[in-house]
PDB file of C-alpha atoms in Angstrom:
ATOM      1  CA  UNK A   1      -1.833   8.105  13.810  1.00  0.00           C
ATOM      2  CA  UNK A   2      -5.032   5.966  14.144  1.00  0.00           C
ATOM      3  CA  UNK A   3      -8.246   5.648  11.970  1.00  0.00           C
ATOM      4  CA  UNK A   4      -9.782   8.432  14.314  1.00  0.00           C
ATOM      5  CA  UNK A   5      -7.102  10.893  12.805  1.00  0.00           C
ATOM      6  CA  UNK A   6      -8.505  10.159   9.476  1.00  0.00           C
ATOM      7  CA  UNK A   7     -12.292  10.023   9.657  1.00  0.00           C
ATOM      8  CA  UNK A   8     -12.878  10.064   5.962  1.00  0.00           C
ATOM      9  CA  UNK A   9     -10.867   6.834   5.190  1.00  0.00           C
ATOM     10  CA  UNK A  10     -12.806   4.252   3.354  1.00  0.00           C
ATOM     11  CA  UNK A  11     -12.434   0.476   3.976  1.00  0.00           C
ATOM     12  CA  UNK A  12     -11.611  -2.150   1.403  1.00  0.00           C
ATOM     13  CA  UNK A  13     -14.423  -4.246   0.421  1.00  0.00           C
ATOM     14  CA  UNK A  14     -13.451  -7.304   1.962  1.00  0.00           C
ATOM     15  CA  UNK A  15     -16.555  -8.835   2.126  1.00  0.00           C
ATOM     16  CA  UNK A  16     -16.857  -9.016  -1.564  1.00  0.00           C
ATOM     17  CA  UNK A  17     -13.128  -9.576  -2.441  1.00  0.00           C
ATOM     18  CA  UNK A  18     -10.774 -11.436  -0.864  1.00  0.00           C
ATOM     19  CA  UNK A  19      -7.581  -9.726   0.833  1.00  0.00           C
ATOM     20  CA  UNK A  20      -4.534  -9.916  -1.094  1.00  0.00           C
ATOM     21  CA  UNK A  21      -2.751 -13.147  -1.327  1.00  0.00           C
ATOM     22  CA  UNK A  22       0.363 -13.271   0.874  1.00  0.00           C
ATOM     23  CA  UNK A  23       1.898 -15.711  -1.366  1.00  0.00           C
ATOM     24  CA  UNK A  24       1.587 -13.274  -4.336  1.00  0.00           C
ATOM     25  CA  UNK A  25       2.747 -10.228  -2.418  1.00  0.00           C
ATOM     26  CA  UNK A  26       5.589  -8.740  -4.697  1.00  0.00           C
ATOM     27  CA  UNK A  27       7.596  -6.246  -2.555  1.00  0.00           C
ATOM     28  CA  UNK A  28       7.909  -4.139   0.410  1.00  0.00           C
ATOM     29  CA  UNK A  29      10.210  -1.107   0.481  1.00  0.00           C
ATOM     30  CA  UNK A  30      11.073   1.642   3.128  1.00  0.00           C
ATOM     31  CA  UNK A  31      12.026   4.948   2.169  1.00  0.00           C
ATOM     32  CA  UNK A  32      13.527   6.558   5.103  1.00  0.00           C
ATOM     33  CA  UNK A  33      13.063  10.038   3.937  1.00  0.00           C
ATOM     34  CA  UNK A  34      16.931  10.817   4.193  1.00  0.00           C
ATOM     35  CA  UNK A  35      18.410  13.571   2.305  1.00  0.00           C
ATOM     36  CA  UNK A  36      22.146  13.377   1.064  1.00  0.00           C
ATOM     37  CA  UNK A  37      24.102  16.514   0.435  1.00  0.00           C
ATOM     38  CA  UNK A  38      27.436  16.093  -1.478  1.00  0.00           C
ATOM     39  CA  UNK A  39      30.195  18.274   0.006  1.00  0.00           C
ATOM     40  CA  UNK A  40      33.049  20.014  -1.856  1.00  0.00           C
ATOM     41  CA  UNK A  41      35.366  17.991   0.467  1.00  0.00           C
ATOM     42  CA  UNK A  42      34.719  15.509   3.153  1.00  0.00           C
ATOM     43  CA  UNK A  43      31.962  12.916   3.613  1.00  0.00           C
ATOM     44  CA  UNK A  44      28.579  13.833   2.325  1.00  0.00           C
ATOM     45  CA  UNK A  45      25.924  15.051   4.840  1.00  0.00           C
ATOM     46  CA  UNK A  46      22.916  12.873   5.682  1.00  0.00           C
ATOM     47  CA  UNK A  47      19.721  13.976   7.667  1.00  0.00           C
ATOM     48  CA  UNK A  48      16.196  13.126   8.220  1.00  0.00           C
ATOM     49  CA  UNK A  49      13.952  14.924   5.790  1.00  0.00           C
ATOM     50  CA  UNK A  50      10.546  14.079   7.642  1.00  0.00           C
ATOM     51  CA  UNK A  51       9.877  12.530  10.997  1.00  0.00           C
ATOM     52  CA  UNK A  52       8.210   9.528   9.348  1.00  0.00           C
ATOM     53  CA  UNK A  53       9.497   6.867   6.961  1.00  0.00           C
ATOM     54  CA  UNK A  54       7.311   5.967   3.923  1.00  0.00           C
ATOM     55  CA  UNK A  55       6.815   2.193   3.266  1.00  0.00           C
ATOM     56  CA  UNK A  56       5.748   0.979  -0.135  1.00  0.00           C
ATOM     57  CA  UNK A  57       4.176  -2.356  -0.619  1.00  0.00           C
ATOM     58  CA  UNK A  58       3.251  -4.326  -3.632  1.00  0.00           C
ATOM     59  CA  UNK A  59       0.086  -6.398  -3.527  1.00  0.00           C
ATOM     60  CA  UNK A  60      -1.429  -8.866  -5.573  1.00  0.00           C
ATOM     61  CA  UNK A  61      -5.043 -10.380  -5.826  1.00  0.00           C
ATOM     62  CA  UNK A  62      -6.652 -13.215  -7.618  1.00  0.00           C
ATOM     63  CA  UNK A  63     -10.209 -12.026  -8.568  1.00  0.00           C
ATOM     64  CA  UNK A  64     -13.065 -13.544 -10.386  1.00  0.00           C
ATOM     65  CA  UNK A  65     -14.707 -11.383 -12.950  1.00  0.00           C
ATOM     66  CA  UNK A  66     -17.454 -10.583 -10.339  1.00  0.00           C
ATOM     67  CA  UNK A  67     -14.945  -9.394  -8.107  1.00  0.00           C
ATOM     68  CA  UNK A  68     -13.162  -7.473 -10.544  1.00  0.00           C
ATOM     69  CA  UNK A  69     -16.339  -5.693 -11.143  1.00  0.00           C
ATOM     70  CA  UNK A  70     -16.554  -4.842  -7.591  1.00  0.00           C
ATOM     71  CA  UNK A  71     -13.176  -3.859  -7.343  1.00  0.00           C
ATOM     72  CA  UNK A  72     -13.413  -1.582 -10.498  1.00  0.00           C
ATOM     73  CA  UNK A  73     -16.466   0.233  -8.923  1.00  0.00           C
ATOM     74  CA  UNK A  74     -14.839   0.681  -5.648  1.00  0.00           C
ATOM     75  CA  UNK A  75     -11.817   2.106  -7.270  1.00  0.00           C
ATOM     76  CA  UNK A  76     -13.460   4.534  -9.542  1.00  0.00           C
ATOM     77  CA  UNK A  77     -16.108   5.526  -6.961  1.00  0.00           C
ATOM     78  CA  UNK A  78     -15.405   5.070  -3.285  1.00  0.00           C
ATOM     79  CA  UNK A  79     -11.572   5.783  -3.433  1.00  0.00           C
ATOM     80  CA  UNK A  80     -11.925   8.278  -6.146  1.00  0.00           C
ATOM     81  CA  UNK A  81     -10.004   6.268  -8.872  1.00  0.00           C
ATOM     82  CA  UNK A  82      -7.338   5.527  -6.429  1.00  0.00           C
ATOM     83  CA  UNK A  83      -6.583   8.774  -4.992  1.00  0.00           C
ATOM     84  CA  UNK A  84      -8.114   8.335  -1.360  1.00  0.00           C
ATOM     85  CA  UNK A  85      -6.719   6.590   1.624  1.00  0.00           C
ATOM     86  CA  UNK A  86      -8.382   3.443   2.512  1.00  0.00           C
ATOM     87  CA  UNK A  87      -8.073   0.803   5.388  1.00  0.00           C
ATOM     88  CA  UNK A  88      -6.921  -2.800   4.404  1.00  0.00           C
ATOM     89  CA  UNK A  89      -6.022  -5.662   6.400  1.00  0.00           C
ATOM     90  CA  UNK A  90      -2.702  -7.118   5.667  1.00  0.00           C
ATOM     91  CA  UNK A  91      -0.253  -9.336   6.855  1.00  0.00           C
ATOM     92  CA  UNK A  92       3.057  -7.540   6.469  1.00  0.00           C
ATOM     93  CA  UNK A  93       5.219  -9.254   8.999  1.00  0.00           C
ATOM     94  CA  UNK A  94       4.327 -12.843   8.411  1.00  0.00           C
ATOM     95  CA  UNK A  95       2.835 -13.467  11.729  1.00  0.00           C
ATOM     96  CA  UNK A  96      -0.784 -11.763  12.024  1.00  0.00           C
ATOM     97  CA  UNK A  97      -2.705  -9.389   9.891  1.00  0.00           C
ATOM     98  CA  UNK A  98      -3.414  -5.712  10.977  1.00  0.00           C
ATOM     99  CA  UNK A  99      -5.336  -2.765   9.434  1.00  0.00           C
ATOM    100  CA  UNK A 100      -3.332  -0.356   7.434  1.00  0.00           C
ATOM    101  CA  UNK A 101      -4.227   2.983   6.030  1.00  0.00           C
ATOM    102  CA  UNK A 102      -2.911   2.951   2.542  1.00  0.00           C
ATOM    103  CA  UNK A 103      -3.473   4.533  -0.968  1.00  0.00           C
ATOM    104  CA  UNK A 104      -2.768   3.432  -4.286  1.00  0.00           C
ATOM    105  CA  UNK A 105       0.515   5.284  -5.618  1.00  0.00           C
ATOM    106  CA  UNK A 106      -0.742   7.287  -8.597  1.00  0.00           C
ATOM    107  CA  UNK A 107      -4.235   5.673  -8.213  1.00  0.00           C
ATOM    108  CA  UNK A 108      -2.793   2.829 -10.706  1.00  0.00           C
ATOM    109  CA  UNK A 109      -3.444  -0.765 -10.442  1.00  0.00           C
ATOM    110  CA  UNK A 110      -2.841  -3.567 -13.070  1.00  0.00           C
ATOM    111  CA  UNK A 111      -5.207  -6.117 -14.015  1.00  0.00           C
ATOM    112  CA  UNK A 112      -4.280  -9.238 -16.350  1.00  0.00           C
ATOM    113  CA  UNK A 113      -6.486 -12.190 -17.350  1.00  0.00           C
ATOM    114  CA  UNK A 114      -5.395 -15.114 -19.223  1.00  0.00           C
ATOM    115  CA  UNK A 115      -6.674 -15.281 -22.755  1.00  0.00           C
ATOM    116  CA  UNK A 116      -8.485 -18.630 -21.866  1.00  0.00           C
ATOM    117  CA  UNK A 117     -10.744 -16.727 -19.272  1.00  0.00           C
ATOM    118  CA  UNK A 118     -10.552 -17.283 -15.407  1.00  0.00           C
ATOM    119  CA  UNK A 119      -9.465 -15.214 -12.550  1.00  0.00           C
ATOM    120  CA  UNK A 120      -7.744 -11.630 -12.961  1.00  0.00           C
ATOM    121  CA  UNK A 121      -4.440 -11.151 -11.458  1.00  0.00           C
ATOM    122  CA  UNK A 122      -4.666  -7.617 -10.016  1.00  0.00           C
ATOM    123  CA  UNK A 123      -1.357  -5.815  -8.745  1.00  0.00           C
ATOM    124  CA  UNK A 124      -0.991  -2.546  -7.146  1.00  0.00           C
ATOM    125  CA  UNK A 125       1.586  -0.584  -5.153  1.00  0.00           C
ATOM    126  CA  UNK A 126       0.315   1.022  -1.915  1.00  0.00           C
ATOM    127  CA  UNK A 127       2.045   3.584   0.409  1.00  0.00           C
ATOM    128  CA  UNK A 128       1.235   3.109   3.872  1.00  0.00           C
ATOM    129  CA  UNK A 129       0.529   6.409   5.984  1.00  0.00           C
ATOM    130  CA  UNK A 130       1.862   5.094   9.391  1.00  0.00           C
ATOM    131  CA  UNK A 131       3.593   1.620  10.444  1.00  0.00           C
ATOM    132  CA  UNK A 132       5.762   1.401  13.356  1.00  0.00           C
ATOM    133  CA  UNK A 133       9.150   0.377  12.019  1.00  0.00           C
ATOM    134  CA  UNK A 134      10.846   0.449  15.334  1.00  0.00           C
ATOM    135  CA  UNK A 135      11.849  -2.972  16.283  1.00  0.00           C
ATOM    136  CA  UNK A 136      11.895  -1.634  19.730  1.00  0.00           C
ATOM    137  CA  UNK A 137       8.384   0.135  20.205  1.00  0.00           C
TER     138      UNK A 137
END
């Protein structure tokens, strides 16, 4: 699916906030959407529950107080408290960045700031709408 399939998708405010720091990226997990049924006898049955696999990625940003204000405004207004899909440029493969359609899981993010002030460390877990996980596309 491309952005044209989701015309109402918003963009991450990358002009005001730096993209997630790949050195701070915390996790990547693929949920292959496989159902498993235990049988009375014999091997359990497994089958694909969906045509697509869901990928979940943990992201981290270091944000100044001004960038944090932009992020909070964008989160509460533009993407409706994190419920809406948005595009963001990410380097998930370690070789180049691409635009992905994502949304915050549960609309949540966590921001911490040292007691001495300074930058906020913002962490969020996002799910990706589509990503080609086939190594031989």
